[in-house]
């Protein structure tokens, strides 16, 4: 039992503080190399560029906490953005309600197939990813759809600032993280999410409604993806069919880097936020450097994710072996 203590302590440090340490190290190194890294303009740009992706990662966190995966979120972001632009001449209500409704519908289908029909989440959401992306190309005819004049009110709002200095997008992102964090910590639904991810059989024995829990996390994930699509299209004043092609993997990477267990049952929404920032800062550093290909971001992100998974796996095996 004594031999397990160092491993347990190391697991707690890595899971609870590892991503924040990495974030501070990256920020410190970048600020030492680039004079304009810690400027207000650069920091707000990093936050704005990652707002939509952060909201996708919120939904991904809930799904991963239950032990599932949602590979359809990138396609849902693109479809939501296209629909937002497509209905931009129909008024603000249509631009928001229709994409959100479609995102929720995608979540309902995913949730029903995973929770009720007991089909593997990666199979269901992979099929949905392909189908939804096909819808994107059909609706857009593979062309960017610009906002109509009537729809530019949404762009002006999303690209505006609160108190003249805090971007509206950042406010929406922070509110979303705080709300979901409260749900996970303070509600029965949040506790059920952790219980289902820890052991679905045990959760059933405890009398928890596991099917309903899994069903609703996919609905929330679909809603988050749709909201992210609306924000992204509003920021760009257009719906673009080729956006968010890798966002499902970026979201999973952010959740894992944030310390969540990829097998479910453990994770913090604050860790996901830090994970998104780690990936966002890497992209920002590559842009500031100027001479590196943007493809290096994929290589670095993949390497970081692999290292995190290896560390998690090794610590888990050592802890199990010692006990």
Tab-separated table of C-alpha atoms in Angstrom:
chain	number	residue	atom	x	y	z
A	1	UNK	CA	0.000	0.000	0.000
A	2	UNK	CA	2.875	2.375	0.783
A	3	UNK	CA	4.351	1.958	-2.674
A	4	UNK	CA	1.177	3.290	-4.240
A	5	UNK	CA	1.376	6.625	-2.428
A	6	UNK	CA	3.950	8.320	-4.695
A	7	UNK	CA	2.020	7.208	-7.749
A	8	UNK	CA	-1.268	8.439	-6.312
A	9	UNK	CA	0.320	11.762	-5.380
A	10	UNK	CA	1.817	12.100	-8.863
A	11	UNK	CA	-1.537	11.295	-10.458
A	12	UNK	CA	-3.238	13.995	-8.409
A	13	UNK	CA	-0.596	16.582	-9.290
A	14	UNK	CA	-0.720	15.787	-13.015
A	15	UNK	CA	-4.505	15.535	-13.177
A	16	UNK	CA	-5.175	18.629	-11.079
A	17	UNK	CA	-2.331	20.961	-12.019
A	18	UNK	CA	-0.482	19.562	-15.037
A	19	UNK	CA	-2.323	21.549	-17.696
A	20	UNK	CA	-2.014	24.810	-15.710
A	21	UNK	CA	1.727	24.273	-15.282
A	22	UNK	CA	2.040	23.619	-19.026
A	23	UNK	CA	0.007	26.755	-19.762
A	24	UNK	CA	2.229	28.912	-17.560
A	25	UNK	CA	5.420	27.464	-19.052
A	26	UNK	CA	4.229	28.059	-22.617
A	27	UNK	CA	3.134	31.612	-21.777
A	28	UNK	CA	6.408	32.379	-19.990
A	29	UNK	CA	8.556	31.089	-22.850
A	30	UNK	CA	6.477	32.883	-25.482
A	31	UNK	CA	6.535	36.180	-23.598
A	32	UNK	CA	10.319	35.945	-23.286
A	33	UNK	CA	10.721	35.398	-27.029
A	34	UNK	CA	8.013	37.657	-28.473
A	35	UNK	CA	7.595	41.182	-27.162
A	36	UNK	CA	4.018	41.496	-28.386
A	37	UNK	CA	2.846	38.191	-26.927
A	38	UNK	CA	1.416	39.602	-23.677
A	39	UNK	CA	-0.185	42.639	-25.293
A	40	UNK	CA	-3.918	43.221	-24.933
A	41	UNK	CA	-4.412	42.888	-28.682
A	42	UNK	CA	-2.668	39.523	-28.919
A	43	UNK	CA	-4.327	38.015	-25.834
A	44	UNK	CA	-7.816	39.089	-26.929
A	45	UNK	CA	-7.135	37.727	-30.416
A	46	UNK	CA	-6.168	34.352	-28.941
A	47	UNK	CA	-9.349	34.289	-26.858
A	48	UNK	CA	-11.629	35.351	-29.711
A	49	UNK	CA	-10.098	32.856	-32.133
A	50	UNK	CA	-10.749	30.037	-29.669
A	51	UNK	CA	-14.181	31.006	-28.361
A	52	UNK	CA	-16.154	28.826	-30.768
A	53	UNK	CA	-13.756	25.914	-30.348
A	54	UNK	CA	-14.005	26.270	-26.556
A	55	UNK	CA	-17.775	25.892	-26.647
A	56	UNK	CA	-17.422	22.752	-28.778
A	57	UNK	CA	-14.961	21.452	-26.175
A	58	UNK	CA	-17.549	22.021	-23.427
A	59	UNK	CA	-19.931	19.600	-25.105
A	60	UNK	CA	-17.084	17.186	-25.793
A	61	UNK	CA	-16.157	17.237	-22.100
A	62	UNK	CA	-19.605	16.049	-21.036
A	63	UNK	CA	-19.608	13.271	-23.624
A	64	UNK	CA	-16.103	12.098	-22.696
A	65	UNK	CA	-16.965	12.146	-18.988
A	66	UNK	CA	-19.615	9.502	-19.754
A	67	UNK	CA	-17.044	7.432	-21.643
A	68	UNK	CA	-18.246	8.406	-25.123
A	69	UNK	CA	-17.043	10.358	-28.143
A	70	UNK	CA	-18.808	12.813	-30.435
A	71	UNK	CA	-17.059	12.948	-33.796
A	72	UNK	CA	-19.901	14.858	-35.450
A	73	UNK	CA	-19.283	18.227	-33.775
A	74	UNK	CA	-17.031	19.660	-36.488
A	75	UNK	CA	-19.600	18.961	-39.184
A	76	UNK	CA	-22.352	20.349	-36.932
A	77	UNK	CA	-20.371	23.577	-36.514
A	78	UNK	CA	-20.077	23.918	-40.291
A	79	UNK	CA	-23.782	23.165	-40.860
A	80	UNK	CA	-24.833	25.629	-38.177
A	81	UNK	CA	-22.662	28.324	-39.729
A	82	UNK	CA	-24.052	27.679	-43.194
A	83	UNK	CA	-27.638	27.782	-41.900
A	84	UNK	CA	-26.942	31.000	-39.991
A	85	UNK	CA	-25.729	32.654	-43.185
A	86	UNK	CA	-28.454	31.041	-45.321
A	87	UNK	CA	-31.221	32.508	-43.158
A	88	UNK	CA	-29.468	35.831	-42.563
A	89	UNK	CA	-32.085	37.618	-44.661
A	90	UNK	CA	-34.905	36.197	-42.520
A	91	UNK	CA	-34.063	38.032	-39.346
A	92	UNK	CA	-32.122	37.497	-36.145
A	93	UNK	CA	-34.552	34.945	-34.689
A	94	UNK	CA	-34.284	32.607	-37.672
A	95	UNK	CA	-30.485	32.939	-37.731
A	96	UNK	CA	-30.299	31.652	-34.161
A	97	UNK	CA	-33.281	29.337	-33.674
A	98	UNK	CA	-32.950	27.273	-36.858
A	99	UNK	CA	-29.241	26.359	-36.468
A	100	UNK	CA	-29.700	25.604	-32.755
A	101	UNK	CA	-32.726	23.417	-33.504
A	102	UNK	CA	-30.792	21.466	-36.120
A	103	UNK	CA	-27.856	21.049	-33.721
A	104	UNK	CA	-30.184	19.735	-31.031
A	105	UNK	CA	-31.765	17.333	-33.551
A	106	UNK	CA	-28.332	15.958	-34.429
A	107	UNK	CA	-27.689	15.483	-30.714
A	108	UNK	CA	-31.032	13.718	-30.281
A	109	UNK	CA	-30.198	11.237	-33.039
A	110	UNK	CA	-26.712	10.623	-31.648
A	111	UNK	CA	-28.023	10.271	-28.115
A	112	UNK	CA	-30.832	7.895	-29.076
A	113	UNK	CA	-28.511	5.608	-31.019
A	114	UNK	CA	-25.834	5.581	-28.306
A	115	UNK	CA	-27.955	5.543	-25.151
A	116	UNK	CA	-31.043	3.625	-26.242
A	117	UNK	CA	-29.825	1.415	-29.079
A	118	UNK	CA	-26.452	0.783	-27.372
A	119	UNK	CA	-24.412	1.440	-30.525
A	120	UNK	CA	-20.774	2.465	-30.024
A	121	UNK	CA	-20.533	6.258	-29.876
A	122	UNK	CA	-17.655	6.544	-32.330
A	123	UNK	CA	-19.594	4.551	-34.954
A	124	UNK	CA	-22.781	6.588	-34.566
A	125	UNK	CA	-21.072	9.968	-34.524
A	126	UNK	CA	-18.701	9.036	-37.364
A	127	UNK	CA	-21.711	8.243	-39.541
A	128	UNK	CA	-23.349	11.494	-38.457
A	129	UNK	CA	-20.140	13.415	-39.170
A	130	UNK	CA	-20.130	12.221	-42.782
A	131	UNK	CA	-23.873	12.740	-43.297
A	132	UNK	CA	-23.917	16.240	-41.838
A	133	UNK	CA	-20.853	17.341	-43.800
A	134	UNK	CA	-22.609	16.117	-46.934
A	135	UNK	CA	-25.597	18.315	-46.040
A	136	UNK	CA	-23.223	21.249	-45.637
A	137	UNK	CA	-21.857	20.810	-49.151
A	138	UNK	CA	-25.320	20.372	-50.671
A	139	UNK	CA	-26.831	23.440	-48.984
A	140	UNK	CA	-23.828	25.661	-49.723
A	141	UNK	CA	-23.008	24.156	-53.123
A	142	UNK	CA	-19.456	24.137	-51.704
A	143	UNK	CA	-19.352	27.940	-51.709
A	144	UNK	CA	-19.100	30.494	-48.926
A	145	UNK	CA	-22.446	32.107	-48.091
A	146	UNK	CA	-22.050	35.727	-47.021
A	147	UNK	CA	-24.418	37.356	-44.553
A	148	UNK	CA	-27.219	39.429	-46.006
A	149	UNK	CA	-27.367	43.052	-44.910
A	150	UNK	CA	-30.151	42.276	-42.464
A	151	UNK	CA	-28.041	39.603	-40.791
A	152	UNK	CA	-25.041	41.807	-40.136
A	153	UNK	CA	-26.593	42.927	-36.847
A	154	UNK	CA	-25.567	39.558	-35.426
A	155	UNK	CA	-21.990	40.050	-36.639
A	156	UNK	CA	-21.842	43.501	-35.111
A	157	UNK	CA	-23.083	42.169	-31.786
A	158	UNK	CA	-20.767	39.141	-31.663
A	159	UNK	CA	-17.754	41.192	-32.749
A	160	UNK	CA	-18.558	43.962	-30.276
A	161	UNK	CA	-17.154	44.632	-26.815
A	162	UNK	CA	-18.613	44.865	-23.330
A	163	UNK	CA	-17.537	48.043	-21.496
A	164	UNK	CA	-15.546	48.889	-24.602
A	165	UNK	CA	-12.785	46.358	-23.936
A	166	UNK	CA	-14.092	42.819	-23.246
A	167	UNK	CA	-15.112	40.979	-26.445
A	168	UNK	CA	-18.713	39.718	-26.418
A	169	UNK	CA	-17.480	36.336	-27.648
A	170	UNK	CA	-15.233	35.998	-24.610
A	171	UNK	CA	-18.124	36.869	-22.283
A	172	UNK	CA	-20.299	34.175	-23.899
A	173	UNK	CA	-17.466	31.648	-23.588
A	174	UNK	CA	-16.821	32.422	-19.914
A	175	UNK	CA	-20.532	32.285	-19.045
A	176	UNK	CA	-20.820	28.907	-20.807
A	177	UNK	CA	-17.871	27.457	-18.882
A	178	UNK	CA	-19.153	28.781	-15.551
A	179	UNK	CA	-22.662	27.446	-16.190
A	180	UNK	CA	-21.490	23.951	-17.136
A	181	UNK	CA	-19.008	23.933	-14.263
A	182	UNK	CA	-21.857	24.685	-11.858
A	183	UNK	CA	-23.990	21.916	-13.373
A	184	UNK	CA	-21.188	19.364	-12.978
A	185	UNK	CA	-20.429	20.335	-9.377
A	186	UNK	CA	-23.821	21.186	-7.933
A	187	UNK	CA	-26.541	19.151	-9.682
A	188	UNK	CA	-27.669	15.535	-9.684
A	189	UNK	CA	-27.303	15.506	-13.456
A	190	UNK	CA	-23.645	16.473	-13.137
A	191	UNK	CA	-23.010	13.779	-10.564
A	192	UNK	CA	-24.768	11.257	-12.790
A	193	UNK	CA	-22.410	12.138	-15.652
A	194	UNK	CA	-19.387	11.267	-13.524
A	195	UNK	CA	-21.053	8.112	-12.202
A	196	UNK	CA	-21.928	6.826	-15.674
A	197	UNK	CA	-18.375	7.420	-16.884
A	198	UNK	CA	-16.882	5.772	-13.828
A	199	UNK	CA	-18.974	2.618	-14.129
A	200	UNK	CA	-22.268	2.432	-15.967
A	201	UNK	CA	-23.168	-0.861	-14.278
A	202	UNK	CA	-22.545	0.611	-10.838
A	203	UNK	CA	-24.589	3.681	-11.776
A	204	UNK	CA	-27.479	1.403	-12.761
A	205	UNK	CA	-27.270	-0.440	-9.452
A	206	UNK	CA	-27.402	2.920	-7.682
A	207	UNK	CA	-30.689	3.646	-9.442
A	208	UNK	CA	-29.338	6.423	-11.651
A	209	UNK	CA	-31.007	7.022	-14.997
A	210	UNK	CA	-27.997	6.207	-17.126
A	211	UNK	CA	-29.849	6.135	-20.455
A	212	UNK	CA	-31.295	9.592	-19.866
A	213	UNK	CA	-27.920	10.950	-18.760
A	214	UNK	CA	-26.112	9.693	-21.855
A	215	UNK	CA	-28.973	10.849	-24.078
A	216	UNK	CA	-28.841	14.412	-22.773
A	217	UNK	CA	-25.057	14.831	-22.955
A	218	UNK	CA	-25.224	14.251	-26.712
A	219	UNK	CA	-28.044	16.782	-26.992
A	220	UNK	CA	-25.934	19.300	-25.096
A	221	UNK	CA	-22.971	18.504	-27.342
A	222	UNK	CA	-25.119	19.123	-30.434
A	223	UNK	CA	-26.369	22.394	-28.947
A	224	UNK	CA	-22.808	23.520	-28.148
A	225	UNK	CA	-21.631	22.706	-31.680
A	226	UNK	CA	-24.526	24.673	-33.160
A	227	UNK	CA	-23.861	27.653	-30.883
A	228	UNK	CA	-20.190	27.537	-31.869
A	229	UNK	CA	-21.193	27.550	-35.543
A	230	UNK	CA	-23.352	30.611	-35.026
A	231	UNK	CA	-20.539	32.459	-33.243
A	232	UNK	CA	-17.970	31.459	-35.864
A	233	UNK	CA	-20.131	32.513	-38.796
A	234	UNK	CA	-21.012	35.780	-37.057
A	235	UNK	CA	-17.321	36.502	-36.464
A	236	UNK	CA	-16.588	35.858	-40.151
A	237	UNK	CA	-19.876	37.377	-41.435
A	238	UNK	CA	-20.306	34.263	-43.551
A	239	UNK	CA	-20.929	30.554	-43.488
A	240	UNK	CA	-18.044	28.506	-44.877
A	241	UNK	CA	-18.450	24.822	-45.801
A	242	UNK	CA	-14.870	23.773	-45.093
A	243	UNK	CA	-14.513	25.100	-41.545
A	244	UNK	CA	-14.081	22.961	-38.417
A	245	UNK	CA	-12.917	19.864	-40.295
A	246	UNK	CA	-10.663	18.817	-37.407
A	247	UNK	CA	-12.505	20.410	-34.508
A	248	UNK	CA	-13.795	17.097	-33.188
A	249	UNK	CA	-10.205	15.962	-32.686
A	250	UNK	CA	-9.142	19.350	-31.316
A	251	UNK	CA	-11.952	19.171	-28.767
A	252	UNK	CA	-10.969	15.676	-27.647
A	253	UNK	CA	-7.345	16.798	-27.416
A	254	UNK	CA	-8.277	19.826	-25.299
A	255	UNK	CA	-10.303	17.667	-22.907
A	256	UNK	CA	-7.516	15.077	-22.560
A	257	UNK	CA	-4.791	17.717	-22.167
A	258	UNK	CA	-7.012	19.336	-19.537
A	259	UNK	CA	-6.592	16.237	-17.357
A	260	UNK	CA	-9.840	14.387	-18.055
A	261	UNK	CA	-9.722	10.616	-18.272
A	262	UNK	CA	-10.351	9.547	-21.866
A	263	UNK	CA	-12.172	6.481	-20.534
A	264	UNK	CA	-14.636	8.658	-18.608
A	265	UNK	CA	-15.494	9.346	-15.000
A	266	UNK	CA	-12.937	12.048	-14.233
A	267	UNK	CA	-12.323	15.559	-15.511
A	268	UNK	CA	-12.886	19.243	-14.857
A	269	UNK	CA	-14.414	21.848	-17.115
A	270	UNK	CA	-11.721	24.313	-15.974
A	271	UNK	CA	-9.122	21.837	-17.225
A	272	UNK	CA	-10.819	21.782	-20.620
A	273	UNK	CA	-10.646	25.580	-20.767
A	274	UNK	CA	-6.934	25.447	-19.975
A	275	UNK	CA	-6.476	22.699	-22.568
A	276	UNK	CA	-8.080	24.878	-25.232
A	277	UNK	CA	-5.775	27.738	-24.262
A	278	UNK	CA	-2.699	25.479	-24.499
A	279	UNK	CA	-3.635	24.546	-28.068
A	280	UNK	CA	-4.552	28.148	-28.853
A	281	UNK	CA	-1.226	29.476	-27.576
A	282	UNK	CA	0.687	26.947	-29.654
A	283	UNK	CA	-1.151	28.189	-32.755
A	284	UNK	CA	-0.515	31.785	-31.737
A	285	UNK	CA	3.215	31.183	-31.226
A	286	UNK	CA	3.482	29.609	-34.682
A	287	UNK	CA	1.737	32.657	-36.159
A	288	UNK	CA	4.017	35.051	-34.273
A	289	UNK	CA	7.080	33.136	-35.416
A	290	UNK	CA	5.983	33.704	-38.995
A	291	UNK	CA	8.234	31.269	-40.854
A	292	UNK	CA	6.876	27.936	-39.635
A	293	UNK	CA	4.205	26.113	-41.606
A	294	UNK	CA	0.803	26.003	-39.898
A	295	UNK	CA	0.947	22.212	-40.248
A	296	UNK	CA	3.436	22.202	-37.375
A	297	UNK	CA	0.478	22.941	-35.108
A	298	UNK	CA	-1.017	19.535	-35.932
A	299	UNK	CA	2.296	17.820	-35.257
A	300	UNK	CA	2.798	19.571	-31.912
A	301	UNK	CA	-0.823	19.065	-30.821
A	302	UNK	CA	-0.646	15.388	-31.719
A	303	UNK	CA	2.618	14.950	-29.829
A	304	UNK	CA	1.226	16.671	-26.717
A	305	UNK	CA	-1.919	14.546	-26.804
A	306	UNK	CA	0.090	11.346	-27.179
A	307	UNK	CA	2.339	12.281	-24.260
A	308	UNK	CA	-0.693	13.043	-22.068
A	309	UNK	CA	-2.345	9.722	-22.922
A	310	UNK	CA	0.883	7.791	-22.275
A	311	UNK	CA	1.326	9.474	-18.878
A	312	UNK	CA	-2.303	8.806	-17.926
A	313	UNK	CA	-2.044	5.161	-18.993
A	314	UNK	CA	1.244	4.512	-17.221
A	315	UNK	CA	0.134	6.122	-13.970
A	316	UNK	CA	-3.137	4.202	-14.085
A	317	UNK	CA	-1.335	0.897	-14.630
A	318	UNK	CA	1.181	1.560	-11.851
A	319	UNK	CA	-1.575	2.540	-9.452
A	320	UNK	CA	-3.541	-0.615	-10.256
A	321	UNK	CA	-0.452	-2.804	-9.983
A	322	UNK	CA	0.591	-1.387	-6.621
A	323	UNK	CA	-2.828	-1.951	-5.155
